[in-house]
Amino acid sequence: VASKLIVAGVLALDDLKTPHESGKGVVGGAGIYSSIASSLFTETALVAAIGYDFPADFIDKIESKGIDIKSVRKLEYPTFHWSGEYKGDMAQAITHETDFQINEHYDWEIEKEHRKTRSLLLCNNDPNIQRRVLEQMDAEIIAMDTMNLWIDIAKETLDDVVSQVDILFINDAEAQLYSNSENLDEAAQKLLGKGPRYIIIKKGEHGASLYTVDSVSHLPAFAVKKFVDPTGAGDSFAGATMGYLTNVEALDKDSLIVAMNYGAAVASITVEGFGTTRIMDLSKPEVEERFQKLSGGPGRI
């Protein structure tokens, strides 16, 4: 099987406001951040839909990074749209409006050549869509992300998808909500009981924790001096983590810890720019430097 990561995730145009900057029609979405992050580590193909209003030059930029866009469909509807802002310490996004219309017209059909692959990342999305993608795929390593909205309104379908993946990325508040448990260690064990082998709990500036049935590993975040926009942090963390894992011989706790340190390094770069401005300039030397500070060991890419 080719060492390739398939990233299935939304491409969006965001109206975004932070304490530092604001913009309308800012290119974003989990699929963008995750695929750009993973492309530094491995061959990456993106599965997504864009509308008539998505900037063509940005698709060219994605392709110039070596990302395979054969499974990106252009539809005659508006691109997925999110309007929101971050205030204060920017720990939590405040959503004002979302327009999911494009999902009603997109079947998430995957090109045949992408269906058998080393790894698959199901970015945060409606679990019905995640399941639709999963049903078409034959992947050795499967990871997913989710959010509180789906936990609230589609828990049964979410449970079904979670039971079929190896790795669940989730933030601390969502882990507590999904497990109905305030204690994160207890929450993680309940989530492991749903089927995944690994739970990765994202804790923003406090790093991330990796849980297995018999272990927990806490990893720090990289101390960022210039924190501009957290929008793509979680998605670039997941994309880089999965990008690194795509090329490892065996998925185990040790390889995951290395991968998560790469994820933290990339996420710390992403948040230094507004929207995708910083992640578009990702370079291996810069990522290696931050990885070495986080891991205390030599670079691996």
Tab-separated table of C-alpha atoms in Angstrom:
chain	number	residue	atom	x	y	z
A	1	VAL	CA	0.000	0.000	0.000
A	2	ALA	CA	1.344	3.431	-0.943
A	3	SER	CA	2.447	5.613	1.967
A	4	LYS	CA	-0.258	8.168	1.410
A	5	LEU	CA	-2.598	10.054	3.738
A	6	ILE	CA	-6.131	10.786	2.580
A	7	VAL	CA	-7.539	13.877	4.301
A	8	ALA	CA	-11.339	14.169	4.160
A	9	GLY	CA	-12.322	17.577	5.446
A	10	VAL	CA	-14.224	20.758	4.809
A	11	LEU	CA	-12.770	23.646	2.807
A	12	ALA	CA	-14.243	26.933	3.952
A	13	LEU	CA	-14.377	30.675	3.574
A	14	ASP	CA	-14.370	32.229	7.034
A	15	ASP	CA	-15.409	35.627	8.315
A	16	LEU	CA	-12.982	35.731	11.167
A	17	LYS	CA	-12.215	38.192	13.936
A	18	THR	CA	-9.486	37.958	16.571
A	19	PRO	CA	-8.209	40.601	19.010
A	20	HIS	CA	-5.363	41.220	16.531
A	21	GLU	CA	-6.968	41.070	13.101
A	22	SER	CA	-10.165	40.452	11.152
A	23	GLY	CA	-11.042	39.412	7.617
A	24	LYS	CA	-13.917	38.320	5.399
A	25	GLY	CA	-13.772	35.346	3.044
A	26	VAL	CA	-10.589	34.044	4.676
A	27	VAL	CA	-9.639	30.625	3.268
A	28	GLY	CA	-9.824	27.977	5.980
A	29	GLY	CA	-11.519	24.754	6.960
A	30	ALA	CA	-10.147	21.601	8.547
A	31	GLY	CA	-9.269	20.047	5.189
A	32	ILE	CA	-6.988	22.959	4.296
A	33	TYR	CA	-5.019	23.067	7.552
A	34	SER	CA	-4.727	19.291	7.901
A	35	SER	CA	-3.595	18.615	4.337
A	36	ILE	CA	-1.034	21.433	4.268
A	37	ALA	CA	0.400	20.206	7.584
A	38	SER	CA	0.563	16.565	6.490
A	39	SER	CA	2.102	17.367	3.098
A	40	LEU	CA	5.365	18.257	4.833
A	41	PHE	CA	5.698	14.621	5.951
A	42	THR	CA	4.003	12.410	3.382
A	43	GLU	CA	2.086	12.174	0.121
A	44	THR	CA	-1.330	13.676	0.775
A	45	ALA	CA	-4.635	13.626	-1.102
A	46	LEU	CA	-7.520	15.905	-0.189
A	47	VAL	CA	-11.195	14.912	-0.359
A	48	ALA	CA	-13.495	17.945	-0.239
A	49	ALA	CA	-15.928	20.180	-2.102
A	50	ILE	CA	-15.539	23.833	-3.004
A	51	GLY	CA	-18.118	26.281	-4.275
A	52	TYR	CA	-18.097	28.722	-7.180
A	53	ASP	CA	-16.722	31.426	-4.850
A	54	PHE	CA	-13.594	29.577	-3.680
A	55	PRO	CA	-10.438	31.333	-4.952
A	56	ALA	CA	-8.894	29.323	-7.799
A	57	ASP	CA	-5.413	30.613	-7.011
A	58	PHE	CA	-5.592	28.986	-3.580
A	59	ILE	CA	-6.298	25.589	-5.144
A	60	ASP	CA	-3.185	26.175	-7.266
A	61	LYS	CA	-1.216	26.910	-4.082
A	62	ILE	CA	-2.416	23.667	-2.482
A	63	GLU	CA	-1.438	21.713	-5.579
A	64	SER	CA	1.975	23.396	-5.649
A	65	LYS	CA	2.620	21.802	-2.241
A	66	GLY	CA	2.244	18.394	-3.874
A	67	ILE	CA	-1.245	17.777	-2.489
A	68	ASP	CA	-3.351	15.545	-4.752
A	69	ILE	CA	-6.657	17.336	-5.457
A	70	LYS	CA	-8.282	14.769	-7.787
A	71	SER	CA	-11.005	14.172	-5.169
A	72	VAL	CA	-11.768	17.901	-4.700
A	73	ARG	CA	-15.081	18.670	-6.427
A	74	LYS	CA	-16.177	22.112	-7.576
A	75	LEU	CA	-19.930	22.675	-7.209
A	76	GLU	CA	-22.235	25.517	-8.257
A	77	TYR	CA	-23.110	26.428	-4.682
A	78	PRO	CA	-21.460	28.717	-2.134
A	79	THR	CA	-18.414	27.261	-0.372
A	80	PHE	CA	-18.927	26.150	3.243
A	81	HIS	CA	-18.987	29.344	5.304
A	82	TRP	CA	-18.191	29.985	8.966
A	83	SER	CA	-18.474	33.313	10.714
A	84	GLY	CA	-16.997	33.677	14.186
A	85	GLU	CA	-14.569	35.366	16.501
A	86	TYR	CA	-12.089	34.837	19.289
A	87	LYS	CA	-11.927	37.147	22.302
A	88	GLY	CA	-9.556	37.585	25.245
A	89	ASP	CA	-7.193	34.616	25.545
A	90	MET	CA	-8.764	33.116	22.381
A	91	ALA	CA	-9.346	29.786	24.130
A	92	GLN	CA	-12.824	29.336	22.655
A	93	ALA	CA	-14.333	30.245	19.282
A	94	ILE	CA	-17.641	32.108	19.312
A	95	THR	CA	-19.672	31.009	16.281
A	96	HIS	CA	-22.055	33.563	14.765
A	97	GLU	CA	-23.159	31.735	11.647
A	98	THR	CA	-22.488	28.637	9.538
A	99	ASP	CA	-23.680	27.775	6.035
A	100	PHE	CA	-23.542	24.006	5.403
A	101	GLN	CA	-25.567	24.194	2.175
A	102	ILE	CA	-22.823	22.714	0.006
A	103	ASN	CA	-22.887	19.454	2.011
A	104	GLU	CA	-26.456	18.846	0.846
A	105	HIS	CA	-25.215	18.735	-2.761
A	106	TYR	CA	-21.962	16.829	-2.313
A	107	ASP	CA	-21.792	13.035	-2.095
A	108	TRP	CA	-18.188	12.755	-0.783
A	109	GLU	CA	-17.371	10.341	-3.591
A	110	ILE	CA	-13.726	9.273	-3.448
A	111	GLU	CA	-11.597	8.585	-6.517
A	112	LYS	CA	-10.908	4.855	-6.870
A	113	GLU	CA	-7.144	5.391	-6.716
A	114	HIS	CA	-7.507	6.989	-3.271
A	115	ARG	CA	-9.612	4.258	-1.682
A	116	LYS	CA	-6.814	1.891	-0.664
A	117	THR	CA	-4.262	3.786	1.367
A	118	ARG	CA	-1.916	3.684	4.318
A	119	SER	CA	-3.833	6.212	6.418
A	120	LEU	CA	-7.028	8.243	6.562
A	121	LEU	CA	-7.856	11.379	8.534
A	122	LEU	CA	-11.554	12.128	8.955
A	123	CYS	CA	-11.504	15.810	9.864
A	124	ASN	CA	-14.215	17.289	12.068
A	125	ASN	CA	-17.480	16.929	10.158
A	126	ASP	CA	-21.009	15.574	10.391
A	127	PRO	CA	-20.504	11.923	11.474
A	128	ASN	CA	-22.877	10.813	8.698
A	129	ILE	CA	-20.357	12.248	6.231
A	130	GLN	CA	-17.434	10.688	8.089
A	131	ARG	CA	-19.188	7.325	7.867
A	132	ARG	CA	-19.887	7.826	4.151
A	133	VAL	CA	-16.148	8.377	3.570
A	134	LEU	CA	-15.172	5.467	5.814
A	135	GLU	CA	-17.443	3.055	3.922
A	136	GLN	CA	-15.493	3.723	0.706
A	137	MET	CA	-12.037	3.367	2.232
A	138	ASP	CA	-9.561	0.594	2.905
A	139	ALA	CA	-6.958	2.208	5.184
A	140	GLU	CA	-4.470	0.708	7.631
A	141	ILE	CA	-4.511	3.638	10.078
A	142	ILE	CA	-7.715	5.625	10.590
A	143	ALA	CA	-8.030	8.767	12.695
A	144	MET	CA	-10.868	11.202	13.249
A	145	ASP	CA	-11.709	14.502	14.888
A	146	THR	CA	-15.080	15.761	16.089
A	147	MET	CA	-16.718	18.608	18.023
A	148	ASN	CA	-19.415	19.382	20.589
A	149	LEU	CA	-22.122	20.021	17.946
A	150	TRP	CA	-21.986	16.405	16.714
A	151	ILE	CA	-21.777	15.050	20.266
A	152	ASP	CA	-24.991	16.960	21.001
A	153	ILE	CA	-27.017	16.209	17.872
A	154	ALA	CA	-25.627	12.999	16.309
A	155	LYS	CA	-24.165	10.942	19.143
A	156	GLU	CA	-25.400	7.561	17.900
A	157	THR	CA	-23.825	7.979	14.453
A	158	LEU	CA	-20.712	9.435	16.051
A	159	ASP	CA	-20.424	6.344	18.281
A	160	ASP	CA	-20.583	4.155	15.177
A	161	VAL	CA	-17.756	6.057	13.454
A	162	VAL	CA	-15.632	6.225	16.616
A	163	SER	CA	-15.913	2.438	17.003
A	164	GLN	CA	-14.178	1.993	13.619
A	165	VAL	CA	-11.125	4.237	14.071
A	166	ASP	CA	-7.686	3.723	15.599
A	167	ILE	CA	-7.187	7.279	16.861
A	168	LEU	CA	-9.665	9.862	18.144
A	169	PHE	CA	-8.547	13.498	18.324
A	170	ILE	CA	-10.733	15.506	20.693
A	171	ASN	CA	-10.278	18.567	22.883
A	172	ASP	CA	-10.631	18.507	26.652
A	173	ALA	CA	-14.098	20.092	26.875
A	174	GLU	CA	-15.433	17.794	24.136
A	175	ALA	CA	-13.944	14.721	25.833
A	176	GLN	CA	-15.756	15.666	29.037
A	177	LEU	CA	-19.021	16.237	27.163
A	178	TYR	CA	-18.800	13.045	25.078
A	179	SER	CA	-17.918	10.829	28.054
A	180	ASN	CA	-20.144	12.650	30.536
A	181	SER	CA	-17.161	12.789	32.881
A	182	GLU	CA	-15.372	15.848	34.305
A	183	ASN	CA	-12.174	13.944	35.079
A	184	LEU	CA	-10.065	13.743	31.901
A	185	ASP	CA	-8.388	10.435	32.796
A	186	GLU	CA	-11.798	8.882	33.387
A	187	ALA	CA	-13.171	10.542	30.245
A	188	ALA	CA	-10.363	9.077	28.129
A	189	GLN	CA	-10.947	5.560	29.462
A	190	LYS	CA	-14.656	5.825	28.644
A	191	LEU	CA	-13.799	6.985	25.122
A	192	LEU	CA	-11.326	4.110	24.691
A	193	GLY	CA	-14.244	1.850	25.606
A	194	LYS	CA	-16.018	3.052	22.460
A	195	GLY	CA	-13.403	1.343	20.277
A	196	PRO	CA	-10.316	3.432	19.394
A	197	ARG	CA	-6.858	2.215	20.418
A	198	TYR	CA	-5.664	5.740	21.154
A	199	ILE	CA	-7.321	8.898	22.438
A	200	ILE	CA	-5.478	12.175	21.891
A	201	ILE	CA	-6.885	14.954	24.046
A	202	LYS	CA	-5.930	18.412	22.786
A	203	LYS	CA	-5.473	21.041	25.486
A	204	GLY	CA	-4.374	24.107	23.526
A	205	GLU	CA	-1.507	25.975	25.182
A	206	HIS	CA	-1.323	23.150	27.766
A	207	GLY	CA	-0.286	20.617	25.136
A	208	ALA	CA	-1.908	17.250	24.495
A	209	SER	CA	-2.316	13.898	26.242
A	210	LEU	CA	-2.111	10.453	24.664
A	211	TYR	CA	-4.212	7.749	26.309
A	212	THR	CA	-4.159	3.990	25.827
A	213	VAL	CA	-5.987	1.449	28.003
A	214	ASP	CA	-2.943	1.139	30.268
A	215	SER	CA	-0.956	4.373	29.862
A	216	VAL	CA	-1.095	8.144	29.649
A	217	SER	CA	1.568	10.462	28.211
A	218	HIS	CA	1.379	14.240	28.615
A	219	LEU	CA	3.143	16.297	25.949
A	220	PRO	CA	3.778	20.033	26.207
A	221	ALA	CA	2.824	22.659	23.653
A	222	PHE	CA	5.559	24.811	22.129
A	223	ALA	CA	5.695	28.193	23.885
A	224	VAL	CA	4.576	30.644	21.198
A	225	LYS	CA	5.767	34.231	21.491
A	226	LYS	CA	3.364	35.642	18.886
A	227	PHE	CA	-0.118	34.124	19.245
A	228	VAL	CA	-2.267	35.596	16.459
A	229	ASP	CA	-5.044	33.163	15.490
A	230	PRO	CA	-5.900	29.717	16.937
A	231	THR	CA	-8.291	28.752	14.109
A	232	GLY	CA	-6.162	26.075	12.432
A	233	ALA	CA	-4.228	24.841	15.468
A	234	GLY	CA	-6.116	21.607	16.134
A	235	ASP	CA	-6.425	20.681	12.464
A	236	SER	CA	-2.754	21.310	11.664
A	237	PHE	CA	-1.815	19.342	14.806
A	238	ALA	CA	-3.877	16.368	13.581
A	239	GLY	CA	-2.621	16.698	9.994
A	240	ALA	CA	1.055	16.761	10.971
A	241	THR	CA	0.588	13.925	13.478
A	242	MET	CA	-1.046	11.733	10.841
A	243	GLY	CA	1.415	12.819	8.155
A	244	TYR	CA	4.315	11.566	10.251
A	245	LEU	CA	2.511	8.334	11.224
A	246	THR	CA	1.811	7.488	7.578
A	247	ASN	CA	5.469	6.569	7.084
A	248	VAL	CA	6.181	4.683	10.320
A	249	GLU	CA	6.548	0.904	10.271
A	250	ALA	CA	4.219	0.298	13.197
A	251	LEU	CA	1.555	2.383	14.895
A	252	ASP	CA	2.410	2.284	18.595
A	253	LYS	CA	2.694	4.587	21.583
A	254	ASP	CA	6.300	5.550	20.852
A	255	SER	CA	5.684	6.476	17.207
A	256	LEU	CA	2.581	8.414	18.251
A	257	ILE	CA	4.540	10.476	20.777
A	258	VAL	CA	7.058	11.442	18.087
A	259	ALA	CA	4.182	12.243	15.708
A	260	MET	CA	2.393	14.373	18.314
A	261	ASN	CA	5.547	16.395	18.950
A	262	TYR	CA	5.657	17.123	15.227
A	263	GLY	CA	1.977	18.039	15.429
A	264	ALA	CA	2.685	20.454	18.274
A	265	ALA	CA	5.583	22.003	16.339
A	266	VAL	CA	3.427	22.613	13.257
A	267	ALA	CA	0.453	23.907	15.287
A	268	SER	CA	2.729	26.408	17.036
A	269	ILE	CA	3.719	27.812	13.634
A	270	THR	CA	0.117	27.902	12.357
A	271	VAL	CA	-1.099	30.129	15.216
A	272	GLU	CA	1.573	32.757	14.525
A	273	GLY	CA	-0.292	33.995	11.439
A	274	PHE	CA	-3.836	35.047	10.584
A	275	GLY	CA	-5.729	32.290	8.751
A	276	THR	CA	-3.385	30.204	6.598
A	277	THR	CA	-0.723	32.900	6.120
A	278	ARG	CA	1.836	31.212	8.358
A	279	ILE	CA	1.173	27.537	7.630
A	280	MET	CA	1.541	28.198	3.889
A	281	ASP	CA	5.202	29.017	4.557
A	282	LEU	CA	5.955	25.869	6.579
A	283	SER	CA	9.505	24.629	6.157
A	284	LYS	CA	11.166	21.436	7.362
A	285	PRO	CA	14.091	23.206	9.121
A	286	GLU	CA	11.708	25.378	11.140
A	287	VAL	CA	9.536	22.402	12.109
A	288	GLU	CA	12.618	20.315	12.996
A	289	GLU	CA	13.946	23.081	15.230
A	290	ARG	CA	10.715	23.243	17.226
A	291	PHE	CA	10.384	19.451	17.287
A	292	GLN	CA	13.860	19.149	18.797
A	293	LYS	CA	12.996	21.663	21.512
A	294	LEU	CA	9.787	19.781	22.328
A	295	SER	CA	11.178	16.249	22.196
A	296	GLY	CA	14.744	16.825	23.348
A	297	GLY	CA	15.875	14.516	20.557
A	298	PRO	CA	17.150	14.737	16.974
A	299	GLY	CA	14.817	15.481	14.065
A	300	ARG	CA	13.272	12.622	12.093
A	301	ILE	CA	12.150	14.153	8.786
